[in-house]
Amino acid sequence: MKILPASFFALTLGLAETGNAWRFARELWSLPPLMGELFELLAIASFLLFIVMYARKWLVQRAAAVAEVRDPVQSAFLALIPESVILIALALLPYAPAAAKLCFWLGSAANLLYGAWRLATHWSHQRDTAQIVPPLYLPYTASVLVNALAAGVFGYTDYGWMLFGVGAISWLIMDSSITHQLMTGGLAERTRNFMGIYSAPPVVALVAYQVLAGSEANPAITYALAGYALFIFAGLLFASRWLARQDFAPGYWAYTFGLATLGQGLMLMVQRHPNGLLEAVAAIVFAATLLLVLYVALGSIRLLVRGTYFPLAPGPAAV
C-alpha cells in the first residue's frame, strides 16, 4: 500500500510560493496574472489531495504514522502541514478574505503548537550528531517565519514581529549547529535534498522582514539578508554536482520553495528601491524558479507514471 510521508507537502509549498512569486512579478513587470493563479490553484489541489492521503495513513497505516511522529528527523516535516495551510490562506486572500483569515489562524496556531511541542520533545530526548540536519529548521525557523510573513500580509503586524522573533532567533541559534554538522559530518546521498531546506530561513526572513517593516524597512538589514541568501544559493549552485548524486525524489520540491521565495524578496527590494542591477538579478532568479519548477514537475510526473512517486508502507496495515 502506498503512503504519503509528511515531507511530500513540500510540493504544495513549492507551487504556492511560485504562485506568490508570479504575483510579485506581475506587479513589477506587468505579467499576465493567469499563470500565477494557476500555480496557486494547483497548490490548493495538491494540499487537499495530500491531507486526505495523510489522514488515511492514520486510519489504515497507524504504525507508519506514529513512527514518523517519533522519528527525530522525519517528524520535522510535519511542520509543513500547518505551513501549507498558511500558504493556502495567502492563495485565497484575493478571492475569499474571510476564509483566508480562518485558514491563517488555524495554520498559525497549529504551527506554533507543533513547534513548541517539538521543542519540548527535543529537549527530553538524546540526539545523534548525524540527526542534526536541515529539516530541524522546519518546526522552529522556516515555518514560523512563513507564519510571520503571512501575519504581516493580513495586517497583524505586532503578532508578526513576535513570530519573526521566534523564527529569526531560532535560526541564529540552530544555524551554527546545523552548519557545523554539515561541514564535519556531511550528508548521505539519499538525504542531500535536505539542502533545499537549508536555503529556506534566509530567504523567508528576507521577505518577512520587508513585509512587516513596510516603508520603515532598514536598507542595511534588507541588503544584509539578501546578501546572505544569495551567498547560500551560490554555494548550492557550486555544490550542484554533489547534490545531484542523489536520485531524483519528491523532496526536490524543497528547492523550488527556496528559490521562489528568494525571487519575492528581491522583487520587493526593487519595488521599494529601484535598482537596475538588483532588478536584473531578481529577473534571473524568477526565470530560474520557473525552469526549476518545470524540471521538478517533469521528474515528478515520470515517477508517477512509473508508480514510484509514493513509497510503500512498511509492514502490514494496522487498522
GROMACS .gro file of N, CA, C and O in nm, residues 150-262:
model
  452
  150ALA      N    1   0.303   3.587   0.666
  150ALA     CA    2   0.159   3.590   0.641
  150ALA      C    3   0.088   3.683   0.738
  150ALA      O    4  -0.006   3.753   0.699
  151ALA      N    5   0.131   3.685   0.864
  151ALA     CA    6   0.070   3.776   0.961
  151ALA      C    7   0.083   3.921   0.914
  151ALA      O    8  -0.011   4.001   0.926
  152GLY      N    9   0.199   3.954   0.857
  152GLY     CA   10   0.218   4.088   0.804
  152GLY      C   11   0.126   4.117   0.687
  152GLY      O   12   0.068   4.227   0.677
  153VAL      N   13   0.108   4.021   0.597
  153VAL     CA   14   0.019   4.039   0.482
  153VAL      C   15  -0.124   4.060   0.528
  153VAL      O   16  -0.197   4.144   0.473
  154PHE      N   17  -0.165   3.988   0.632
  154PHE     CA   18  -0.303   4.000   0.682
  154PHE      C   19  -0.321   4.123   0.772
  154PHE      O   20  -0.432   4.151   0.816
  155GLY      N   21  -0.213   4.195   0.799
  155GLY     CA   22  -0.224   4.317   0.879
  155GLY      C   23  -0.202   4.300   1.028
  155GLY      O   24  -0.220   4.394   1.104
  156TYR      N   25  -0.162   4.180   1.073
  156TYR     CA   26  -0.137   4.156   1.215
  156TYR      C   27   0.011   4.179   1.245
  156TYR      O   28   0.087   4.088   1.276
  157THR      N   29   0.052   4.305   1.235
  157THR     CA   30   0.194   4.336   1.236
  157THR      C   31   0.261   4.304   1.369
  157THR      O   32   0.371   4.245   1.372
  158ASP      N   33   0.200   4.343   1.481
  158ASP     CA   34   0.262   4.316   1.612
  158ASP      C   35   0.279   4.166   1.634
  158ASP      O   36   0.384   4.120   1.681
  159TYR      N   37   0.175   4.092   1.603
  159TYR     CA   38   0.183   3.946   1.614
  159TYR      C   39   0.292   3.892   1.521
  159TYR      O   40   0.369   3.803   1.558
  160GLY      N   41   0.300   3.949   1.403
  160GLY     CA   42   0.401   3.906   1.307
  160GLY      C   43   0.542   3.928   1.358
  160GLY      O   44   0.630   3.843   1.339
  161TRP      N   45   0.566   4.041   1.426
  161TRP     CA   46   0.701   4.066   1.481
  161TRP      C   47   0.734   3.966   1.591
  161TRP      O   48   0.851   3.923   1.605
  162MET      N   49   0.634   3.927   1.670
  162MET     CA   50   0.659   3.824   1.771
  162MET      C   51   0.699   3.692   1.705
  162MET      O   52   0.794   3.625   1.749
  163LEU      N   53   0.628   3.656   1.600
  163LEU     CA   54   0.662   3.535   1.526
  163LEU      C   55   0.800   3.547   1.462
  163LEU      O   56   0.877   3.450   1.460
  164PHE      N   57   0.829   3.665   1.409
  164PHE     CA   58   0.961   3.687   1.348
  164PHE      C   59   1.071   3.665   1.451
  164PHE      O   60   1.177   3.608   1.420
  165GLY      N   61   1.047   3.710   1.574
  165GLY     CA   62   1.145   3.688   1.679
  165GLY      C   63   1.170   3.540   1.705
  165GLY      O   64   1.284   3.495   1.718
  166VAL      N   65   1.061   3.462   1.710
  166VAL     CA   66   1.075   3.317   1.730
  166VAL      C   67   1.157   3.255   1.617
  166VAL      O   68   1.253   3.181   1.640
  167GLY      N   69   1.117   3.285   1.493
  167GLY     CA   70   1.183   3.224   1.379
  167GLY      C   71   1.326   3.268   1.360
  167GLY      O   72   1.415   3.186   1.335
  168ALA      N   73   1.350   3.399   1.371
  168ALA     CA   74   1.484   3.451   1.345
  168ALA      C   75   1.583   3.412   1.453
  168ALA      O   76   1.697   3.373   1.424
  169ILE      N   77   1.542   3.421   1.579
  169ILE     CA   78   1.633   3.384   1.688
  169ILE      C   79   1.662   3.234   1.684
  169ILE      O   80   1.776   3.190   1.704
  170SER      N   81   1.558   3.153   1.655
  170SER     CA   82   1.580   3.009   1.642
  170SER      C   83   1.678   2.979   1.529
  170SER      O   84   1.763   2.891   1.540
  171TRP      N   85   1.665   3.052   1.419
  171TRP     CA   86   1.757   3.034   1.306
  171TRP      C   87   1.901   3.064   1.348
  171TRP      O   88   1.992   2.985   1.323
  172LEU      N   89   1.922   3.177   1.415
  172LEU     CA   90   2.057   3.215   1.455
  172LEU      C   91   2.118   3.113   1.551
  172LEU      O   92   2.238   3.083   1.545
  173ILE      N   93   2.035   3.060   1.640
  173ILE     CA   94   2.085   2.963   1.738
  173ILE      C   95   2.116   2.830   1.671
  173ILE      O   96   2.222   2.770   1.693
  174MET      N   97   2.024   2.782   1.587
  174MET     CA   98   2.037   2.650   1.529
  174MET      C   99   2.134   2.644   1.412
  174MET      O  100   2.192   2.539   1.383
  175ASP      N  101   2.153   2.756   1.345
  175ASP     CA  102   2.233   2.756   1.223
  175ASP      C  103   2.377   2.711   1.250
  175ASP      O  104   2.435   2.638   1.168
  176SER      N  105   2.431   2.753   1.363
  176SER     CA  106   2.571   2.716   1.391
  176SER      C  107   2.584   2.565   1.409
  176SER      O  108   2.678   2.504   1.358
  177SER      N  109   2.488   2.502   1.478
  177SER     CA  110   2.494   2.357   1.499
  177SER      C  111   2.475   2.280   1.369
  177SER      O  112   2.548   2.185   1.340
  178ILE      N  113   2.376   2.323   1.290
  178ILE     CA  114   2.348   2.251   1.165
  178ILE      C  115   2.461   2.270   1.065
  178ILE      O  116   2.506   2.174   1.001
  179THR      N  117   2.511   2.392   1.053
  179THR     CA  118   2.622   2.417   0.960
  179THR      C  119   2.747   2.342   1.004
  179THR      O  120   2.820   2.287   0.919
  180HIS      N  121   2.773   2.338   1.134
  180HIS     CA  122   2.889   2.263   1.184
  180HIS      C  123   2.876   2.115   1.146
  180HIS      O  124   2.974   2.053   1.101
  181GLN      N  125   2.757   2.059   1.162
  181GLN     CA  126   2.738   1.917   1.128
  181GLN      C  127   2.755   1.895   0.978
  181GLN      O  128   2.815   1.795   0.936
  182LEU      N  129   2.704   1.987   0.896
  182LEU     CA  130   2.718   1.972   0.751
  182LEU      C  131   2.865   1.977   0.709
  182LEU      O  132   2.906   1.906   0.617
  183MET      N  133   2.943   2.059   0.777
  183MET     CA  134   3.084   2.075   0.739
  183MET      C  135   3.173   1.965   0.795
  183MET      O  136   3.282   1.941   0.744
  184THR      N  137   3.127   1.899   0.899
  184THR     CA  138   3.210   1.795   0.960
  184THR      C  139   3.156   1.654   0.933
  184THR      O  140   3.234   1.560   0.916
  185GLY      N  141   3.025   1.640   0.927
  185GLY     CA  142   2.966   1.508   0.906
  185GLY      C  143   2.908   1.488   0.769
  185GLY      O  144   2.895   1.374   0.722
  186GLY      N  145   2.873   1.598   0.699
  186GLY     CA  146   2.817   1.589   0.567
  186GLY      C  147   2.677   1.528   0.566
  186GLY      O  148   2.613   1.510   0.669
  187LEU      N  149   2.631   1.495   0.446
  187LEU     CA  150   2.500   1.433   0.427
  187LEU      C  151   2.516   1.311   0.337
  187LEU      O  152   2.587   1.315   0.237
  188ALA      N  153   2.447   1.203   0.372
  188ALA     CA  154   2.446   1.086   0.286
  188ALA      C  155   2.373   1.120   0.156
  188ALA      O  156   2.291   1.211   0.151
  189GLU      N  157   2.401   1.043   0.051
  189GLU     CA  158   2.342   1.073  -0.080
  189GLU      C  159   2.190   1.079  -0.075
  189GLU      O  160   2.128   1.167  -0.135
  190ARG      N  161   2.127   0.988  -0.001
  190ARG     CA  162   1.982   0.980  -0.004
  190ARG      C  163   1.915   1.095   0.071
  190ARG      O  164   1.793   1.111   0.064
  191THR      N  165   1.992   1.176   0.143
  191THR     CA  166   1.934   1.287   0.219
  191THR      C  167   1.981   1.423   0.169
  191THR      O  168   1.958   1.524   0.235
  192ARG      N  169   2.044   1.428   0.053
  192ARG     CA  170   2.101   1.556   0.010
  192ARG      C  171   1.999   1.658  -0.034
  192ARG      O  172   2.029   1.777  -0.040
  193ASN      N  173   1.877   1.612  -0.067
  193ASN     CA  174   1.777   1.714  -0.098
  193ASN      C  175   1.734   1.790   0.027
  193ASN      O  176   1.657   1.886   0.018
  194PHE      N  177   1.783   1.749   0.146
  194PHE     CA  178   1.763   1.830   0.266
  194PHE      C  179   1.822   1.970   0.248
  194PHE      O  180   1.782   2.064   0.317
  195MET      N  181   1.918   1.984   0.157
  195MET     CA  182   1.982   2.115   0.139
  195MET      C  183   1.884   2.216   0.080
  195MET      O  184   1.908   2.336   0.088
  196GLY      N  185   1.775   2.170   0.021
  196GLY     CA  186   1.672   2.264  -0.020
  196GLY      C  187   1.613   2.337   0.099
  196GLY      O  188   1.577   2.454   0.091
  197ILE      N  189   1.606   2.267   0.212
  197ILE     CA  190   1.554   2.328   0.336
  197ILE      C  191   1.657   2.424   0.394
  197ILE      O  192   1.622   2.526   0.455
  198TYR      N  193   1.784   2.393   0.375
  198TYR     CA  194   1.890   2.479   0.429
  198TYR      C  195   1.881   2.622   0.375
  198TYR      O  196   1.918   2.718   0.443
  199SER      N  197   1.827   2.636   0.254
  199SER     CA  198   1.817   2.770   0.194
  199SER      C  199   1.696   2.847   0.242
  199SER      O  200   1.684   2.967   0.216
  200ALA      N  201   1.604   2.781   0.314
  200ALA     CA  202   1.476   2.846   0.347
  200ALA      C  203   1.486   2.961   0.447
  200ALA      O  204   1.426   3.067   0.425
  201PRO      N  205   1.555   2.945   0.562
  201PRO     CA  206   1.549   3.052   0.662
  201PRO      C  207   1.591   3.190   0.611
  201PRO      O  208   1.518   3.288   0.635
  202PRO      N  209   1.705   3.204   0.541
  202PRO     CA  210   1.742   3.341   0.500
  202PRO      C  211   1.645   3.403   0.401
  202PRO      O  212   1.619   3.525   0.408
  203VAL      N  213   1.589   3.323   0.309
  203VAL     CA  214   1.501   3.384   0.209
  203VAL      C  215   1.366   3.422   0.269
  203VAL      O  216   1.309   3.526   0.236
  204VAL      N  217   1.314   3.337   0.359
  204VAL     CA  218   1.185   3.371   0.422
  204VAL      C  219   1.205   3.491   0.515
  204VAL      O  220   1.118   3.579   0.524
  205ALA      N  221   1.317   3.496   0.584
  205ALA     CA  222   1.346   3.611   0.670
  205ALA      C  223   1.353   3.740   0.588
  205ALA      O  224   1.305   3.845   0.630
  206LEU      N  225   1.411   3.731   0.468
  206LEU     CA  226   1.422   3.847   0.380
  206LEU      C  227   1.284   3.901   0.343
  206LEU      O  228   1.260   4.023   0.349
  207VAL      N  229   1.193   3.813   0.306
  207VAL     CA  230   1.058   3.857   0.269
  207VAL      C  231   0.979   3.902   0.392
  207VAL      O  232   0.915   4.007   0.391
  208ALA      N  233   0.985   3.821   0.499
  208ALA     CA  234   0.906   3.853   0.619
  208ALA      C  235   0.947   3.988   0.677
  208ALA      O  236   0.860   4.067   0.718
  209TYR      N  237   1.076   4.016   0.682
  209TYR     CA  238   1.122   4.144   0.738
  209TYR      C  239   1.066   4.260   0.657
  209TYR      O  240   1.016   4.359   0.713
  210GLN      N  241   1.072   4.251   0.525
  210GLN     CA  242   1.025   4.362   0.442
  210GLN      C  243   0.873   4.380   0.452
  210GLN      O  244   0.824   4.493   0.454
  211VAL      N  245   0.800   4.269   0.459
  211VAL     CA  246   0.655   4.278   0.470
  211VAL      C  247   0.615   4.341   0.604
  211VAL      O  248   0.528   4.429   0.609
  212LEU      N  249   0.681   4.300   0.712
  212LEU     CA  250   0.646   4.352   0.844
  212LEU      C  251   0.691   4.496   0.863
  212LEU      O  252   0.619   4.577   0.922
  213ALA      N  253   0.810   4.529   0.815
  213ALA     CA  254   0.864   4.665   0.835
  213ALA      C  255   0.803   4.765   0.739
  213ALA      O  256   0.797   4.885   0.769
  214GLY      N  257   0.757   4.720   0.623
  214GLY     CA  258   0.696   4.811   0.526
  214GLY      C  259   0.792   4.920   0.482
  214GLY      O  260   0.909   4.894   0.454
  215SER      N  261   0.743   5.041   0.480
  215SER     CA  262   0.825   5.154   0.435
  215SER      C  263   0.937   5.187   0.533
  215SER      O  264   1.028   5.263   0.500
  216GLU      N  265   0.930   5.132   0.655
  216GLU     CA  266   1.033   5.159   0.755
  216GLU      C  267   1.144   5.054   0.754
  216GLU      O  268   1.231   5.054   0.842
  217ALA      N  269   1.143   4.965   0.657
  217ALA     CA  270   1.247   4.862   0.648
  217ALA      C  271   1.384   4.927   0.636
  217ALA      O  272   1.404   5.018   0.554
  218ASN      N  273   1.477   4.881   0.717
  218ASN     CA  274   1.613   4.933   0.715
  218ASN      C  275   1.689   4.876   0.595
  218ASN      O  276   1.703   4.754   0.585
  219PRO      N  277   1.739   4.962   0.504
  219PRO     CA  278   1.810   4.910   0.387
  219PRO      C  279   1.930   4.822   0.423
  219PRO      O  280   1.957   4.723   0.354
  220ALA      N  281   2.001   4.857   0.530
  220ALA     CA  282   2.118   4.779   0.568
  220ALA      C  283   2.079   4.635   0.605
  220ALA      O  284   2.143   4.538   0.563
  221ILE      N  285   1.971   4.622   0.683
  221ILE     CA  286   1.924   4.489   0.722
  221ILE      C  287   1.874   4.413   0.600
  221ILE      O  288   1.904   4.294   0.582
  222THR      N  289   1.798   4.482   0.514
  222THR     CA  290   1.743   4.417   0.395
  222THR      C  291   1.855   4.365   0.306
  222THR      O  292   1.852   4.250   0.260
  223TYR      N  293   1.955   4.450   0.278
  223TYR     CA  294   2.064   4.407   0.190
  223TYR      C  295   2.150   4.300   0.256
  223TYR      O  296   2.203   4.211   0.188
  224ALA      N  297   2.162   4.305   0.388
  224ALA     CA  298   2.239   4.200   0.457
  224ALA      C  299   2.171   4.064   0.442
  224ALA      O  300   2.237   3.963   0.413
  225LEU      N  301   2.039   4.062   0.462
  225LEU     CA  302   1.966   3.937   0.446
  225LEU      C  303   1.971   3.888   0.301
  225LEU      O  304   1.988   3.768   0.275
  226ALA      N  305   1.956   3.981   0.207
  226ALA     CA  306   1.961   3.944   0.066
  226ALA      C  307   2.100   3.890   0.029
  226ALA      O  308   2.111   3.791  -0.045
  227GLY      N  309   2.203   3.954   0.081
  227GLY     CA  310   2.338   3.910   0.052
  227GLY      C  311   2.364   3.769   0.102
  227GLY      O  312   2.421   3.685   0.030
  228TYR      N  313   2.319   3.740   0.224
  228TYR     CA  314   2.341   3.606   0.278
  228TYR      C  315   2.260   3.503   0.201
  228TYR      O  316   2.309   3.392   0.172
  229ALA      N  317   2.137   3.537   0.164
  229ALA     CA  318   2.053   3.444   0.088
  229ALA      C  319   2.116   3.412  -0.047
  229ALA      O  320   2.123   3.295  -0.088
  230LEU      N  321   2.165   3.513  -0.116
  230LEU     CA  322   2.230   3.491  -0.245
  230LEU      C  323   2.358   3.410  -0.228
  230LEU      O  324   2.391   3.325  -0.312
  231PHE      N  325   2.431   3.434  -0.120
  231PHE     CA  326   2.554   3.360  -0.091
  231PHE      C  327   2.525   3.211  -0.074
  231PHE      O  328   2.596   3.125  -0.126
  232ILE      N  329   2.418   3.179   0.000
  232ILE     CA  330   2.380   3.039   0.021
  232ILE      C  331   2.343   2.974  -0.112
  232ILE      O  332   2.384   2.859  -0.140
  233PHE      N  333   2.270   3.044  -0.196
  233PHE     CA  334   2.232   2.985  -0.324
  233PHE      C  335   2.352   2.971  -0.417
  233PHE      O  336   2.357   2.877  -0.498
  234ALA      N  337   2.447   3.062  -0.407
  234ALA     CA  338   2.570   3.044  -0.484
  234ALA      C  339   2.643   2.917  -0.441
  234ALA      O  340   2.694   2.841  -0.524
  235GLY      N  341   2.646   2.892  -0.310
  235GLY     CA  342   2.706   2.769  -0.260
  235GLY      C  343   2.633   2.646  -0.311
  235GLY      O  344   2.696   2.547  -0.351
  236LEU      N  345   2.499   2.650  -0.312
  236LEU     CA  346   2.422   2.537  -0.363
  236LEU      C  347   2.449   2.515  -0.512
  236LEU      O  348   2.455   2.401  -0.559
  237LEU      N  349   2.467   2.624  -0.585
  237LEU     CA  350   2.496   2.612  -0.728
  237LEU      C  351   2.630   2.543  -0.750
  237LEU      O  352   2.643   2.453  -0.833
  238PHE      N  353   2.732   2.585  -0.674
  238PHE     CA  354   2.864   2.522  -0.687
  238PHE      C  355   2.862   2.376  -0.642
  238PHE      O  356   2.943   2.295  -0.687
  239ALA      N  357   2.768   2.343  -0.551
  239ALA     CA  358   2.760   2.206  -0.499
  239ALA      C  359   2.661   2.121  -0.579
  239ALA      O  360   2.630   2.008  -0.537
  240SER      N  361   2.615   2.170  -0.694
  240SER     CA  362   2.508   2.102  -0.766
  240SER      C  363   2.547   1.960  -0.809
  240SER      O  364   2.465   1.868  -0.806
  241ARG      N  365   2.671   1.939  -0.847
  241ARG     CA  366   2.713   1.804  -0.888
  241ARG      C  367   2.708   1.709  -0.768
  241ARG      O  368   2.668   1.593  -0.782
  242TRP      N  369   2.750   1.756  -0.653
  242TRP     CA  370   2.744   1.675  -0.531
  242TRP      C  371   2.599   1.646  -0.493
  242TRP      O  372   2.563   1.533  -0.458
  243LEU      N  373   2.513   1.747  -0.504
  243LEU     CA  374   2.372   1.730  -0.470
  243LEU      C  375   2.303   1.633  -0.566
  243LEU      O  376   2.216   1.556  -0.527
  244ALA      N  377   2.342   1.638  -0.695
  244ALA     CA  378   2.275   1.557  -0.797
  244ALA      C  379   2.310   1.409  -0.789
  244ALA      O  380   2.253   1.329  -0.864
  245ARG      N  381   2.401   1.371  -0.701
  245ARG     CA  382   2.432   1.228  -0.688
  245ARG      C  383   2.315   1.150  -0.630
  245ARG      O  384   2.307   1.029  -0.644
  246GLN      N  385   2.226   1.221  -0.563
  246GLN     CA  386   2.105   1.155  -0.515
  246GLN      C  387   2.008   1.140  -0.632
  246GLN      O  388   1.990   1.231  -0.712
  247ASP      N  389   1.945   1.023  -0.642
  247ASP     CA  390   1.843   1.004  -0.745
  247ASP      C  391   1.731   1.104  -0.725
  247ASP      O  392   1.701   1.146  -0.612
  248PHE      N  393   1.666   1.141  -0.834
  248PHE     CA  394   1.555   1.235  -0.825
  248PHE      C  395   1.450   1.181  -0.729
  248PHE      O  396   1.415   1.061  -0.732
  249ALA      N  397   1.397   1.269  -0.645
  249ALA     CA  398   1.297   1.230  -0.546
  249ALA      C  399   1.201   1.347  -0.525
  249ALA      O  400   1.233   1.462  -0.558
  250PRO      N  401   1.081   1.321  -0.471
  250PRO     CA  402   0.984   1.430  -0.447
  250PRO      C  403   1.040   1.541  -0.358
  250PRO      O  404   0.991   1.654  -0.364
  251GLY      N  405   1.141   1.509  -0.276
  251GLY     CA  406   1.200   1.611  -0.191
  251GLY      C  407   1.264   1.726  -0.266
  251GLY      O  408   1.293   1.831  -0.208
  252TYR      N  409   1.285   1.709  -0.398
  252TYR     CA  410   1.342   1.818  -0.478
  252TYR      C  411   1.251   1.941  -0.480
  252TYR      O  412   1.296   2.050  -0.514
  253TRP      N  413   1.122   1.922  -0.445
  253TRP     CA  414   1.032   2.038  -0.442
  253TRP      C  415   1.077   2.142  -0.340
  253TRP      O  416   1.043   2.260  -0.351
  254ALA      N  417   1.156   2.101  -0.240
  254ALA     CA  418   1.205   2.196  -0.141
  254ALA      C  419   1.291   2.305  -0.204
  254ALA      O  420   1.292   2.419  -0.158
  255TYR      N  421   1.364   2.270  -0.311
  255TYR     CA  422   1.446   2.371  -0.378
  255TYR      C  423   1.359   2.478  -0.444
  255TYR      O  424   1.398   2.595  -0.449
  256THR      N  425   1.242   2.439  -0.495
  256THR     CA  426   1.157   2.537  -0.562
  256THR      C  427   1.103   2.639  -0.462
  256THR      O  428   1.089   2.757  -0.495
  257PHE      N  429   1.073   2.594  -0.340
  257PHE     CA  430   1.025   2.687  -0.238
  257PHE      C  431   1.129   2.795  -0.209
  257PHE      O  432   1.099   2.914  -0.208
  258GLY      N  433   1.254   2.752  -0.186
  258GLY     CA  434   1.358   2.848  -0.151
  258GLY      C  435   1.386   2.947  -0.262
  258GLY      O  436   1.397   3.069  -0.238
  259LEU      N  437   1.396   2.898  -0.385
  259LEU     CA  438   1.429   2.987  -0.497
  259LEU      C  439   1.314   3.084  -0.526
  259LEU      O  440   1.337   3.202  -0.553
  260ALA      N  441   1.190   3.035  -0.519
  260ALA     CA  442   1.075   3.123  -0.543
  260ALA      C  443   1.067   3.232  -0.436
  260ALA      O  444   1.034   3.348  -0.466
  261THR      N  445   1.098   3.197  -0.311
  261THR     CA  446   1.093   3.297  -0.203
  261THR      C  447   1.205   3.398  -0.217
  261THR      O  448   1.185   3.517  -0.190
  262LEU      N  449   1.322   3.353  -0.259
  262LEU     CA  450   1.432   3.447  -0.286
  262LEU      C  451   1.389   3.548  -0.391
  262LEU      O  452   1.414   3.669  -0.375
   0.00000   0.00000   0.00000
